[in-house]
Every structure is written in C-alpha cells, then in structure tokens.
C-alpha cells in the first residue's frame, strides 16, 4: 500500500459489545472510538453504530469504506442472499440479522468489508501487529467463547463456511472429568476451556481463580492439545492468542503462555522437528496479540481498507 491509507469506518461486532472506530490504523491513526452494548435488538445497536459513524464522518471527512468483523456464525458467500448476515446464532434476536445491509443502507455507494471477528483480528495482527510479515498463521481468541481465524498464503481462510475452531473436539487433559460447558457439544474446546467453563470448573469467575487451582491444569492441558492439533492441521508459522482468558487471574499472562508453550511441545512430542517449536523459537511461535484488545476493531479497519482498495 503506497501513500496514506484513506479514513475508514470500523465495527467490531461482538456478542456483548460493538466497538466502533474511525481512522487509518491503530494508535494515533485511530481518530475516534466508541462502543455500544450488543443487546437483543439488532436494529437498535446497528442504528447507534451507523449514527455514530455518520457523526464521525461529518467531523473527520468522508469514509472510503466500512469494515465489520462480526461474531457468528456469519454468511461469507457473496453469491448467497444471506451474505453479510449472522446465521444460526443462539443469541436472542440476532438470527438472520443483516449486518452488511445496514451498513450499505447507511453509507450508500461505499464498499463494505465483512468477515468473522477472528478473521478480522487476524488481518489486523497481520497488518499492524504480532503477525507482520507472516503469511501463514492462526489468530485465536479465548474469552467468553473460543474462536479462531486463519491466514494461509496471505489470504484469510473461508472455505465451506468459515473456520469454527472453538467447537472442534479436543482431547481433555488426563483425568479431567469435567462434563463440559458448550450447550451444543459439551466437551468441545470451548466447552472445556472458555471463560464460562473455567468458572464452572472452579466455582468462581476465571479472573479470580488462584494460580494453584487444579482448574488451570485441566484448562492448559486441553488448550495445549488444541494448539497441537491446529499446528498439525494448518502448519501455521505463528499462533497469536488473544482474549481475556490469557490474563489467567492470579496465574498471570506470562505463566499462562509459558505453560501453554510447554504443554503444546509435550502434546507434539517432538514429532514436528523445526526450530520454531523448540527453545527458544517456541516463545515466538505462541504469542499474545500486539494490538491487545484492539485487535478486533483494528481488524475491522483493515477489512475496510481492503474493501476500499477493491480487495
Ligand atoms: Zn461446542
């Protein structure tokens, strides 16, 4: 990309809040930022979002495009009448919500970029963050739920629908008898390791779970198995892991990552023989997001930039 990128609008559409921004990139290039509760009425929050973006446009200048990185599942098939909509979510009020349509109506003639929240965050980390210069990598978020986005050969992976890594079956840690917290699958990865699963295991919110609580052994064991599985399937050159669970309460983020790296090495058992998976390379293989909690909204900005450029 040459010259200064245009000003775009960005929306990280999350299950609990919509984070909006206007600008050219992260940090000082982000000119304004706001957030609204997702709630159970799509028309209400989409109205708040588009009104806010229009007000920023009046202040900062015309938006070249709008990008949305959305919770899902979403339809990404441009040939489908459902393109740009949330599809089968159990979230009250949100089934079939037309996200892209709302943006097109509010900003006629402007391109609208659209992808999953995690694919968006992956694109943001690729452009400005922990995956710069890495064209094959995975972005994971572990928080209220678990999601994964992937880039292969410099392109975001869509495929049949889009990756739903959080709901893959994962081997639990040895001796883990927890029944699982996913309403659909019980003991899928999200059912074993997301925030609600940790809270159910420990009987307290994940951020309060003490460092020596056995819940962490079970969670980090299954997480390590999941990262090993992803490494075997997609052969990523890096795994960027965001979301609130990585802060890991009193265990702390540094210890969480150290144990996750060691656990992933154990799960792979030396079979994938490459420096990235040994010491000290492993510390650059499993990393936190460089954009921190802005990965999602920056990703939406990157989606908008790509839409403005006709990509
Ligand atoms: Zn599940």
PDB file of C-alpha atoms and ligand atoms in Angstrom:
ATOM      1  CA  UNK A   1       0.000   0.000   0.000  1.00  0.00           C
ATOM      2  CA  UNK A   2       1.509   3.348  -1.002  1.00  0.00           C
ATOM      3  CA  UNK A   3       0.742   6.748   0.499  1.00  0.00           C
ATOM      4  CA  UNK A   4      -1.504   7.378   3.445  1.00  0.00           C
ATOM      5  CA  UNK A   5      -4.469   4.998   3.598  1.00  0.00           C
ATOM      6  CA  UNK A   6      -7.918   6.629   3.463  1.00  0.00           C
ATOM      7  CA  UNK A   7     -10.095   7.232   6.502  1.00  0.00           C
ATOM      8  CA  UNK A   8     -12.446   4.288   7.027  1.00  0.00           C
ATOM      9  CA  UNK A   9     -15.106   3.207   9.491  1.00  0.00           C
ATOM     10  CA  UNK A  10     -14.635   0.030  11.537  1.00  0.00           C
ATOM     11  CA  UNK A  11     -17.033  -2.076  13.578  1.00  0.00           C
ATOM     12  CA  UNK A  12     -16.051  -4.993  15.782  1.00  0.00           C
ATOM     13  CA  UNK A  13     -19.428  -6.663  16.272  1.00  0.00           C
ATOM     14  CA  UNK A  14     -19.099  -8.732  19.420  1.00  0.00           C
ATOM     15  CA  UNK A  15     -21.524 -10.807  21.420  1.00  0.00           C
ATOM     16  CA  UNK A  16     -21.522  -8.341  24.327  1.00  0.00           C
ATOM     17  CA  UNK A  17     -20.468  -5.047  22.719  1.00  0.00           C
ATOM     18  CA  UNK A  18     -19.968  -3.347  19.371  1.00  0.00           C
ATOM     19  CA  UNK A  19     -16.659  -1.448  19.266  1.00  0.00           C
ATOM     20  CA  UNK A  20     -16.537   1.223  16.562  1.00  0.00           C
ATOM     21  CA  UNK A  21     -13.648   3.306  15.272  1.00  0.00           C
ATOM     22  CA  UNK A  22     -12.817   5.773  12.536  1.00  0.00           C
ATOM     23  CA  UNK A  23      -9.301   6.316  11.243  1.00  0.00           C
ATOM     24  CA  UNK A  24      -6.391   4.976   9.232  1.00  0.00           C
ATOM     25  CA  UNK A  25      -4.937   2.411  11.637  1.00  0.00           C
ATOM     26  CA  UNK A  26      -4.189   1.665  15.300  1.00  0.00           C
ATOM     27  CA  UNK A  27      -2.807   4.007  17.947  1.00  0.00           C
ATOM     28  CA  UNK A  28      -2.579   7.665  16.904  1.00  0.00           C
ATOM     29  CA  UNK A  29      -4.040   6.788  13.477  1.00  0.00           C
ATOM     30  CA  UNK A  30      -7.327   5.903  15.204  1.00  0.00           C
ATOM     31  CA  UNK A  31      -9.210   9.227  15.207  1.00  0.00           C
ATOM     32  CA  UNK A  32     -12.251   8.247  17.267  1.00  0.00           C
ATOM     33  CA  UNK A  33     -13.615   5.244  19.068  1.00  0.00           C
ATOM     34  CA  UNK A  34     -16.887   4.334  20.779  1.00  0.00           C
ATOM     35  CA  UNK A  35     -18.760   1.260  21.968  1.00  0.00           C
ATOM     36  CA  UNK A  36     -22.362   0.181  22.368  1.00  0.00           C
ATOM     37  CA  UNK A  37     -23.973  -2.779  24.158  1.00  0.00           C
ATOM     38  CA  UNK A  38     -24.964  -5.540  21.721  1.00  0.00           C
ATOM     39  CA  UNK A  39     -28.268  -6.236  23.466  1.00  0.00           C
ATOM     40  CA  UNK A  40     -31.025  -8.297  21.862  1.00  0.00           C
ATOM     41  CA  UNK A  41     -32.270  -5.771  19.275  1.00  0.00           C
ATOM     42  CA  UNK A  42     -30.031  -5.635  16.184  1.00  0.00           C
ATOM     43  CA  UNK A  43     -31.907  -2.627  14.728  1.00  0.00           C
ATOM     44  CA  UNK A  44     -31.154  -0.606  17.860  1.00  0.00           C
ATOM     45  CA  UNK A  45     -27.401  -1.189  18.063  1.00  0.00           C
ATOM     46  CA  UNK A  46     -26.916  -1.016  14.281  1.00  0.00           C
ATOM     47  CA  UNK A  47     -28.760   2.320  14.377  1.00  0.00           C
ATOM     48  CA  UNK A  48     -26.444   3.567  17.142  1.00  0.00           C
ATOM     49  CA  UNK A  49     -23.374   2.386  15.224  1.00  0.00           C
ATOM     50  CA  UNK A  50     -24.324   3.921  11.884  1.00  0.00           C
ATOM     51  CA  UNK A  51     -25.373   7.213  13.530  1.00  0.00           C
ATOM     52  CA  UNK A  52     -22.036   7.392  15.349  1.00  0.00           C
ATOM     53  CA  UNK A  53     -20.062   6.616  12.179  1.00  0.00           C
ATOM     54  CA  UNK A  54     -22.038   9.293  10.279  1.00  0.00           C
ATOM     55  CA  UNK A  55     -21.264  11.836  13.018  1.00  0.00           C
ATOM     56  CA  UNK A  56     -17.544  10.983  12.791  1.00  0.00           C
ATOM     57  CA  UNK A  57     -17.711  11.309   9.010  1.00  0.00           C
ATOM     58  CA  UNK A  58     -19.109  14.833   9.417  1.00  0.00           C
ATOM     59  CA  UNK A  59     -16.186  15.650  11.702  1.00  0.00           C
ATOM     60  CA  UNK A  60     -13.217  13.851  10.132  1.00  0.00           C
ATOM     61  CA  UNK A  61     -14.166  13.567   6.460  1.00  0.00           C
ATOM     62  CA  UNK A  62     -15.747  11.036   4.136  1.00  0.00           C
ATOM     63  CA  UNK A  63     -15.309   7.358   4.971  1.00  0.00           C
ATOM     64  CA  UNK A  64     -13.811   5.496   1.991  1.00  0.00           C
ATOM     65  CA  UNK A  65     -15.306   2.217   3.209  1.00  0.00           C
ATOM     66  CA  UNK A  66     -16.720   0.482   6.250  1.00  0.00           C
ATOM     67  CA  UNK A  67     -15.431  -2.804   7.667  1.00  0.00           C
ATOM     68  CA  UNK A  68     -17.244  -5.157  10.015  1.00  0.00           C
ATOM     69  CA  UNK A  69     -15.641  -8.050  11.902  1.00  0.00           C
ATOM     70  CA  UNK A  70     -18.590  -9.924  13.359  1.00  0.00           C
ATOM     71  CA  UNK A  71     -19.464 -12.631  15.834  1.00  0.00           C
ATOM     72  CA  UNK A  72     -21.148 -15.516  14.094  1.00  0.00           C
ATOM     73  CA  UNK A  73     -21.742 -17.803  12.527  1.00  0.00           C
ATOM     74  CA  UNK A  74     -21.969 -15.452   9.535  1.00  0.00           C
ATOM     75  CA  UNK A  75     -22.547 -15.972   5.810  1.00  0.00           C
ATOM     76  CA  UNK A  76     -19.430 -15.028   3.806  1.00  0.00           C
ATOM     77  CA  UNK A  77     -20.610 -16.450   0.455  1.00  0.00           C
ATOM     78  CA  UNK A  78     -21.002 -13.407  -1.805  1.00  0.00           C
ATOM     79  CA  UNK A  79     -23.276 -15.385  -4.146  1.00  0.00           C
ATOM     80  CA  UNK A  80     -25.748 -16.165  -1.341  1.00  0.00           C
ATOM     81  CA  UNK A  81     -28.776 -13.993  -0.493  1.00  0.00           C
ATOM     82  CA  UNK A  82     -27.702 -14.464   3.137  1.00  0.00           C
ATOM     83  CA  UNK A  83     -24.296 -12.806   2.525  1.00  0.00           C
ATOM     84  CA  UNK A  84     -23.438 -10.354   5.288  1.00  0.00           C
ATOM     85  CA  UNK A  85     -25.905 -11.788   7.762  1.00  0.00           C
ATOM     86  CA  UNK A  86     -25.460 -13.569  11.060  1.00  0.00           C
ATOM     87  CA  UNK A  87     -26.966 -17.021  10.540  1.00  0.00           C
ATOM     88  CA  UNK A  88     -27.654 -19.683  13.175  1.00  0.00           C
ATOM     89  CA  UNK A  89     -26.651 -17.918  16.388  1.00  0.00           C
ATOM     90  CA  UNK A  90     -28.490 -18.929  19.575  1.00  0.00           C
ATOM     91  CA  UNK A  91     -28.156 -15.291  20.694  1.00  0.00           C
ATOM     92  CA  UNK A  92     -31.692 -13.903  21.212  1.00  0.00           C
ATOM     93  CA  UNK A  93     -32.827 -11.554  18.441  1.00  0.00           C
ATOM     94  CA  UNK A  94     -29.738 -11.948  16.273  1.00  0.00           C
ATOM     95  CA  UNK A  95     -30.604 -14.860  13.980  1.00  0.00           C
ATOM     96  CA  UNK A  96     -30.501 -13.640  10.317  1.00  0.00           C
ATOM     97  CA  UNK A  97     -29.508 -10.094  11.394  1.00  0.00           C
ATOM     98  CA  UNK A  98     -28.416  -8.232   8.235  1.00  0.00           C
ATOM     99  CA  UNK A  99     -25.174  -6.508   9.237  1.00  0.00           C
ATOM    100  CA  UNK A 100     -23.797  -5.637   5.796  1.00  0.00           C
ATOM    101  CA  UNK A 101     -27.238  -4.476   4.595  1.00  0.00           C
ATOM    102  CA  UNK A 102     -27.454  -1.994   7.477  1.00  0.00           C
ATOM    103  CA  UNK A 103     -24.039  -0.557   6.552  1.00  0.00           C
ATOM    104  CA  UNK A 104     -24.879  -0.348   2.843  1.00  0.00           C
ATOM    105  CA  UNK A 105     -28.127   1.494   3.580  1.00  0.00           C
ATOM    106  CA  UNK A 106     -26.362   3.962   5.893  1.00  0.00           C
ATOM    107  CA  UNK A 107     -23.374   4.531   3.575  1.00  0.00           C
ATOM    108  CA  UNK A 108     -24.674   4.052   0.018  1.00  0.00           C
ATOM    109  CA  UNK A 109     -22.068   3.546  -2.673  1.00  0.00           C
ATOM    110  CA  UNK A 110     -19.328   2.795  -0.135  1.00  0.00           C
ATOM    111  CA  UNK A 111     -17.652  -0.638  -0.135  1.00  0.00           C
ATOM    112  CA  UNK A 112     -18.330  -2.753   2.961  1.00  0.00           C
ATOM    113  CA  UNK A 113     -15.721  -5.269   4.123  1.00  0.00           C
ATOM    114  CA  UNK A 114     -17.073  -8.169   6.134  1.00  0.00           C
ATOM    115  CA  UNK A 115     -15.599 -11.218   7.845  1.00  0.00           C
ATOM    116  CA  UNK A 116     -15.693 -13.108  11.121  1.00  0.00           C
ATOM    117  CA  UNK A 117     -14.439 -11.342  14.250  1.00  0.00           C
ATOM    118  CA  UNK A 118     -11.434 -13.639  14.448  1.00  0.00           C
ATOM    119  CA  UNK A 119     -10.552 -13.466  10.752  1.00  0.00           C
ATOM    120  CA  UNK A 120     -10.773  -9.684  11.137  1.00  0.00           C
ATOM    121  CA  UNK A 121      -8.485  -9.737  14.161  1.00  0.00           C
ATOM    122  CA  UNK A 122      -6.083 -11.965  12.226  1.00  0.00           C
ATOM    123  CA  UNK A 123      -5.970  -9.406   9.415  1.00  0.00           C
ATOM    124  CA  UNK A 124      -5.331  -6.603  11.924  1.00  0.00           C
ATOM    125  CA  UNK A 125      -2.454  -8.511  13.544  1.00  0.00           C
ATOM    126  CA  UNK A 126      -1.070  -9.268  10.067  1.00  0.00           C
ATOM    127  CA  UNK A 127      -1.135  -5.613   9.008  1.00  0.00           C
ATOM    128  CA  UNK A 128      -0.006  -3.919  12.212  1.00  0.00           C
ATOM    129  CA  UNK A 129       0.640  -6.440  14.962  1.00  0.00           C
ATOM    130  CA  UNK A 130       2.169  -9.758  16.001  1.00  0.00           C
ATOM    131  CA  UNK A 131       1.891 -11.391  12.559  1.00  0.00           C
ATOM    132  CA  UNK A 132       3.504  -8.726  10.381  1.00  0.00           C
ATOM    133  CA  UNK A 133       5.405 -10.444   7.587  1.00  0.00           C
ATOM    134  CA  UNK A 134       3.899 -13.847   8.464  1.00  0.00           C
ATOM    135  CA  UNK A 135       1.546 -15.090   5.723  1.00  0.00           C
ATOM    136  CA  UNK A 136       0.602 -18.416   7.346  1.00  0.00           C
ATOM    137  CA  UNK A 137      -0.680 -18.056  10.881  1.00  0.00           C
ATOM    138  CA  UNK A 138      -3.634 -18.518  13.212  1.00  0.00           C
ATOM    139  CA  UNK A 139      -5.344 -15.950  15.433  1.00  0.00           C
ATOM    140  CA  UNK A 140      -7.223 -17.351  18.430  1.00  0.00           C
ATOM    141  CA  UNK A 141      -9.388 -15.643  20.976  1.00  0.00           C
ATOM    142  CA  UNK A 142     -10.188 -17.368  24.253  1.00  0.00           C
ATOM    143  CA  UNK A 143     -12.713 -15.434  26.313  1.00  0.00           C
ATOM    144  CA  UNK A 144     -16.465 -15.886  26.777  1.00  0.00           C
ATOM    145  CA  UNK A 145     -16.154 -18.221  23.803  1.00  0.00           C
ATOM    146  CA  UNK A 146     -13.298 -19.539  21.688  1.00  0.00           C
ATOM    147  CA  UNK A 147     -12.790 -18.590  18.054  1.00  0.00           C
ATOM    148  CA  UNK A 148     -10.026 -18.972  15.530  1.00  0.00           C
ATOM    149  CA  UNK A 149      -9.181 -17.172  12.298  1.00  0.00           C
ATOM    150  CA  UNK A 150      -6.538 -18.342   9.876  1.00  0.00           C
ATOM    151  CA  UNK A 151      -4.422 -16.894   7.106  1.00  0.00           C
ATOM    152  CA  UNK A 152      -2.832 -19.209   4.536  1.00  0.00           C
ATOM    153  CA  UNK A 153      -0.573 -17.903   1.762  1.00  0.00           C
ATOM    154  CA  UNK A 154      -1.522 -14.350   2.785  1.00  0.00           C
ATOM    155  CA  UNK A 155      -5.279 -14.903   2.429  1.00  0.00           C
ATOM    156  CA  UNK A 156      -7.896 -15.344   5.142  1.00  0.00           C
ATOM    157  CA  UNK A 157      -9.326 -18.868   5.175  1.00  0.00           C
ATOM    158  CA  UNK A 158     -13.078 -19.109   4.460  1.00  0.00           C
ATOM    159  CA  UNK A 159     -13.838 -22.430   2.773  1.00  0.00           C
ATOM    160  CA  UNK A 160     -17.136 -24.248   3.222  1.00  0.00           C
ATOM    161  CA  UNK A 161     -18.468 -21.734   5.795  1.00  0.00           C
ATOM    162  CA  UNK A 162     -15.596 -20.383   7.858  1.00  0.00           C
ATOM    163  CA  UNK A 163     -13.366 -21.993  10.472  1.00  0.00           C
ATOM    164  CA  UNK A 164     -15.068 -22.656  13.824  1.00  0.00           C
ATOM    165  CA  UNK A 165     -12.016 -23.766  15.738  1.00  0.00           C
ATOM    166  CA  UNK A 166     -13.585 -23.237  19.159  1.00  0.00           C
ATOM    167  CA  UNK A 167     -16.059 -26.038  18.565  1.00  0.00           C
ATOM    168  CA  UNK A 168     -13.595 -28.681  17.457  1.00  0.00           C
ATOM    169  CA  UNK A 169     -13.402 -31.836  19.534  1.00  0.00           C
ATOM    170  CA  UNK A 170     -10.297 -31.695  21.717  1.00  0.00           C
ATOM    171  CA  UNK A 171      -8.744 -34.334  23.949  1.00  0.00           C
ATOM    172  CA  UNK A 172      -9.228 -33.257  27.582  1.00  0.00           C
ATOM    173  CA  UNK A 173      -6.273 -33.317  29.953  1.00  0.00           C
ATOM    174  CA  UNK A 174      -5.596 -36.708  31.551  1.00  0.00           C
ATOM    175  CA  UNK A 175      -8.065 -37.365  34.355  1.00  0.00           C
ATOM    176  CA  UNK A 176     -10.282 -34.371  33.555  1.00  0.00           C
ATOM    177  CA  UNK A 177     -13.825 -35.392  34.475  1.00  0.00           C
ATOM    178  CA  UNK A 178     -15.478 -32.031  33.778  1.00  0.00           C
ATOM    179  CA  UNK A 179     -18.714 -32.520  31.815  1.00  0.00           C
ATOM    180  CA  UNK A 180     -18.083 -29.523  29.552  1.00  0.00           C
ATOM    181  CA  UNK A 181     -19.902 -26.216  29.202  1.00  0.00           C
ATOM    182  CA  UNK A 182     -20.785 -25.973  25.490  1.00  0.00           C
ATOM    183  CA  UNK A 183     -24.576 -26.026  25.061  1.00  0.00           C
ATOM    184  CA  UNK A 184     -24.158 -27.824  21.735  1.00  0.00           C
ATOM    185  CA  UNK A 185     -21.217 -30.209  22.197  1.00  0.00           C
ATOM    186  CA  UNK A 186     -20.432 -30.362  25.901  1.00  0.00           C
ATOM    187  CA  UNK A 187     -16.708 -31.111  25.834  1.00  0.00           C
ATOM    188  CA  UNK A 188     -15.578 -29.313  22.666  1.00  0.00           C
ATOM    189  CA  UNK A 189     -12.588 -26.945  23.049  1.00  0.00           C
ATOM    190  CA  UNK A 190     -14.808 -24.024  24.048  1.00  0.00           C
ATOM    191  CA  UNK A 191     -16.753 -26.311  26.390  1.00  0.00           C
ATOM    192  CA  UNK A 192     -13.524 -27.291  28.132  1.00  0.00           C
ATOM    193  CA  UNK A 193     -11.551 -24.046  28.180  1.00  0.00           C
ATOM    194  CA  UNK A 194     -13.532 -20.819  27.610  1.00  0.00           C
ATOM    195  CA  UNK A 195     -14.255 -18.409  30.467  1.00  0.00           C
ATOM    196  CA  UNK A 196     -17.626 -19.954  31.421  1.00  0.00           C
ATOM    197  CA  UNK A 197     -16.037 -23.430  31.505  1.00  0.00           C
ATOM    198  CA  UNK A 198     -13.267 -22.191  33.805  1.00  0.00           C
ATOM    199  CA  UNK A 199     -15.860 -20.512  36.033  1.00  0.00           C
ATOM    200  CA  UNK A 200     -17.932 -23.702  36.177  1.00  0.00           C
ATOM    201  CA  UNK A 201     -14.855 -25.790  36.989  1.00  0.00           C
ATOM    202  CA  UNK A 202     -13.657 -23.506  39.788  1.00  0.00           C
ATOM    203  CA  UNK A 203     -16.954 -22.110  41.080  1.00  0.00           C
ATOM    204  CA  UNK A 204     -15.722 -18.533  40.604  1.00  0.00           C
ATOM    205  CA  UNK A 205     -15.042 -16.151  37.716  1.00  0.00           C
ATOM    206  CA  UNK A 206     -11.943 -17.101  35.690  1.00  0.00           C
ATOM    207  CA  UNK A 207     -10.127 -13.891  36.644  1.00  0.00           C
ATOM    208  CA  UNK A 208     -10.351 -14.845  40.340  1.00  0.00           C
ATOM    209  CA  UNK A 209      -9.169 -18.456  40.045  1.00  0.00           C
ATOM    210  CA  UNK A 210      -5.993 -18.863  42.167  1.00  0.00           C
ATOM    211  CA  UNK A 211      -2.753 -19.861  40.456  1.00  0.00           C
ATOM    212  CA  UNK A 212      -2.601 -23.230  42.240  1.00  0.00           C
ATOM    213  CA  UNK A 213      -6.196 -24.226  41.436  1.00  0.00           C
ATOM    214  CA  UNK A 214      -6.390 -27.561  39.549  1.00  0.00           C
ATOM    215  CA  UNK A 215      -8.742 -25.961  37.004  1.00  0.00           C
ATOM    216  CA  UNK A 216      -5.694 -24.362  35.366  1.00  0.00           C
ATOM    217  CA  UNK A 217      -4.020 -27.764  34.869  1.00  0.00           C
ATOM    218  CA  UNK A 218      -7.140 -29.090  33.128  1.00  0.00           C
ATOM    219  CA  UNK A 219      -7.630 -25.948  31.040  1.00  0.00           C
ATOM    220  CA  UNK A 220      -3.992 -25.627  29.991  1.00  0.00           C
ATOM    221  CA  UNK A 221      -3.820 -29.360  29.227  1.00  0.00           C
ATOM    222  CA  UNK A 222      -6.779 -29.230  26.832  1.00  0.00           C
ATOM    223  CA  UNK A 223      -5.619 -25.879  25.405  1.00  0.00           C
ATOM    224  CA  UNK A 224      -2.214 -27.412  24.652  1.00  0.00           C
ATOM    225  CA  UNK A 225      -3.879 -30.342  22.883  1.00  0.00           C
ATOM    226  CA  UNK A 226      -5.923 -27.867  20.827  1.00  0.00           C
ATOM    227  CA  UNK A 227      -2.849 -25.862  19.816  1.00  0.00           C
ATOM    228  CA  UNK A 228      -1.029 -29.055  18.888  1.00  0.00           C
ATOM    229  CA  UNK A 229      -3.996 -30.112  16.729  1.00  0.00           C
ATOM    230  CA  UNK A 230      -4.106 -26.737  14.982  1.00  0.00           C
ATOM    231  CA  UNK A 231      -0.347 -26.923  14.394  1.00  0.00           C
ATOM    232  CA  UNK A 232      -0.666 -30.379  12.855  1.00  0.00           C
ATOM    233  CA  UNK A 233      -3.596 -29.419  10.599  1.00  0.00           C
ATOM    234  CA  UNK A 234      -2.719 -25.924   9.372  1.00  0.00           C
ATOM    235  CA  UNK A 235       1.068 -25.779   9.830  1.00  0.00           C
ATOM    236  CA  UNK A 236       0.930 -22.144  10.949  1.00  0.00           C
ATOM    237  CA  UNK A 237       4.199 -20.247  11.285  1.00  0.00           C
ATOM    238  CA  UNK A 238       2.780 -18.469  14.348  1.00  0.00           C
ATOM    239  CA  UNK A 239      -0.199 -18.703  16.713  1.00  0.00           C
ATOM    240  CA  UNK A 240      -1.439 -15.384  18.110  1.00  0.00           C
ATOM    241  CA  UNK A 241      -3.635 -15.948  21.160  1.00  0.00           C
ATOM    242  CA  UNK A 242      -5.875 -13.113  22.369  1.00  0.00           C
ATOM    243  CA  UNK A 243      -8.997 -12.834  24.512  1.00  0.00           C
ATOM    244  CA  UNK A 244      -9.472 -12.292  28.222  1.00  0.00           C
ATOM    245  CA  UNK A 245      -8.614 -15.800  29.489  1.00  0.00           C
ATOM    246  CA  UNK A 246      -4.902 -15.343  28.640  1.00  0.00           C
ATOM    247  CA  UNK A 247      -4.622 -12.937  31.585  1.00  0.00           C
ATOM    248  CA  UNK A 248      -5.376 -16.031  33.683  1.00  0.00           C
ATOM    249  CA  UNK A 249      -6.323 -14.457  37.003  1.00  0.00           C
ATOM    250  CA  UNK A 250      -3.646 -14.786  39.641  1.00  0.00           C
ATOM    251  CA  UNK A 251      -1.720 -17.231  37.432  1.00  0.00           C
ATOM    252  CA  UNK A 252      -0.797 -14.274  35.209  1.00  0.00           C
ATOM    253  CA  UNK A 253      -0.291 -13.930  31.475  1.00  0.00           C
ATOM    254  CA  UNK A 254       3.439 -14.754  31.392  1.00  0.00           C
ATOM    255  CA  UNK A 255       2.946 -18.023  33.300  1.00  0.00           C
ATOM    256  CA  UNK A 256      -0.125 -18.870  31.199  1.00  0.00           C
ATOM    257  CA  UNK A 257       1.893 -18.562  27.988  1.00  0.00           C
ATOM    258  CA  UNK A 258       4.913 -20.381  29.427  1.00  0.00           C
ATOM    259  CA  UNK A 259       2.761 -23.372  30.427  1.00  0.00           C
ATOM    260  CA  UNK A 260       0.856 -23.310  27.154  1.00  0.00           C
ATOM    261  CA  UNK A 261       4.102 -23.380  25.148  1.00  0.00           C
ATOM    262  CA  UNK A 262       5.498 -26.255  27.208  1.00  0.00           C
ATOM    263  CA  UNK A 263       2.186 -28.134  27.034  1.00  0.00           C
ATOM    264  CA  UNK A 264       1.995 -27.763  23.254  1.00  0.00           C
ATOM    265  CA  UNK A 265       5.549 -29.070  22.939  1.00  0.00           C
ATOM    266  CA  UNK A 266       4.614 -32.053  25.129  1.00  0.00           C
ATOM    267  CA  UNK A 267       1.494 -32.748  23.062  1.00  0.00           C
ATOM    268  CA  UNK A 268       3.511 -32.670  19.823  1.00  0.00           C
ATOM    269  CA  UNK A 269       6.173 -34.877  21.428  1.00  0.00           C
ATOM    270  CA  UNK A 270       8.951 -33.639  19.169  1.00  0.00           C
ATOM    271  CA  UNK A 271       7.367 -35.089  16.050  1.00  0.00           C
ATOM    272  CA  UNK A 272       7.297 -31.781  14.145  1.00  0.00           C
ATOM    273  CA  UNK A 273      11.038 -31.156  14.081  1.00  0.00           C
ATOM    274  CA  UNK A 274      11.516 -27.437  13.449  1.00  0.00           C
ATOM    275  CA  UNK A 275      13.305 -24.662  15.398  1.00  0.00           C
ATOM    276  CA  UNK A 276      10.025 -22.737  15.814  1.00  0.00           C
ATOM    277  CA  UNK A 277       8.698 -25.484  18.078  1.00  0.00           C
ATOM    278  CA  UNK A 278      11.869 -25.848  20.193  1.00  0.00           C
ATOM    279  CA  UNK A 279      13.530 -23.476  22.654  1.00  0.00           C
ATOM    280  CA  UNK A 280      13.877 -20.560  22.163  1.00  0.00           C
ATOM    281  CA  UNK A 281      11.749 -20.462  18.971  1.00  0.00           C
ATOM    282  CA  UNK A 282       8.572 -21.554  20.748  1.00  0.00           C
ATOM    283  CA  UNK A 283       8.417 -18.156  22.506  1.00  0.00           C
ATOM    284  CA  UNK A 284       7.903 -16.561  19.076  1.00  0.00           C
ATOM    285  CA  UNK A 285       5.518 -19.312  17.922  1.00  0.00           C
ATOM    286  CA  UNK A 286       2.755 -18.898  20.542  1.00  0.00           C
ATOM    287  CA  UNK A 287       2.400 -15.192  21.309  1.00  0.00           C
ATOM    288  CA  UNK A 288      -0.123 -12.650  22.646  1.00  0.00           C
ATOM    289  CA  UNK A 289      -1.610 -10.126  20.198  1.00  0.00           C
ATOM    290  CA  UNK A 290       0.482  -6.985  19.672  1.00  0.00           C
ATOM    291  CA  UNK A 291      -2.707  -4.944  19.253  1.00  0.00           C
ATOM    292  CA  UNK A 292      -4.022  -6.274  22.562  1.00  0.00           C
ATOM    293  CA  UNK A 293      -7.749  -5.820  22.955  1.00  0.00           C
ATOM    294  CA  UNK A 294      -7.813  -3.555  19.862  1.00  0.00           C
ATOM    295  CA  UNK A 295      -7.076  -6.488  17.523  1.00  0.00           C
ATOM    296  CA  UNK A 296     -10.747  -6.845  16.598  1.00  0.00           C
ATOM    297  CA  UNK A 297     -11.568  -3.230  15.831  1.00  0.00           C
ATOM    298  CA  UNK A 298      -8.231  -2.751  14.038  1.00  0.00           C
ATOM    299  CA  UNK A 299      -9.062  -5.857  12.038  1.00  0.00           C
ATOM    300  CA  UNK A 300     -12.371  -4.290  11.019  1.00  0.00           C
ATOM    301  CA  UNK A 301     -10.367  -1.251   9.898  1.00  0.00           C
ATOM    302  CA  UNK A 302      -8.100  -3.494   7.817  1.00  0.00           C
ATOM    303  CA  UNK A 303     -11.186  -5.140   6.265  1.00  0.00           C
ATOM    304  CA  UNK A 304     -12.467  -1.664   5.357  1.00  0.00           C
ATOM    305  CA  UNK A 305      -9.109  -0.690   3.839  1.00  0.00           C
ATOM    306  CA  UNK A 306      -9.121  -3.834   1.727  1.00  0.00           C
ATOM    307  CA  UNK A 307     -12.702  -3.156   0.622  1.00  0.00           C
ATOM    308  CA  UNK A 308     -11.742   0.414  -0.314  1.00  0.00           C
ATOM    309  CA  UNK A 309      -8.841  -0.961  -2.361  1.00  0.00           C
ATOM    310  CA  UNK A 310     -11.153  -3.427  -4.118  1.00  0.00           C
ATOM    311  CA  UNK A 311      -9.612  -6.479  -2.446  1.00  0.00           C
TER     312      UNK A 311
HETATM  313 ZN1  LIG B   1     -19.075 -26.538  21.112  1.00  0.00          ZN
END
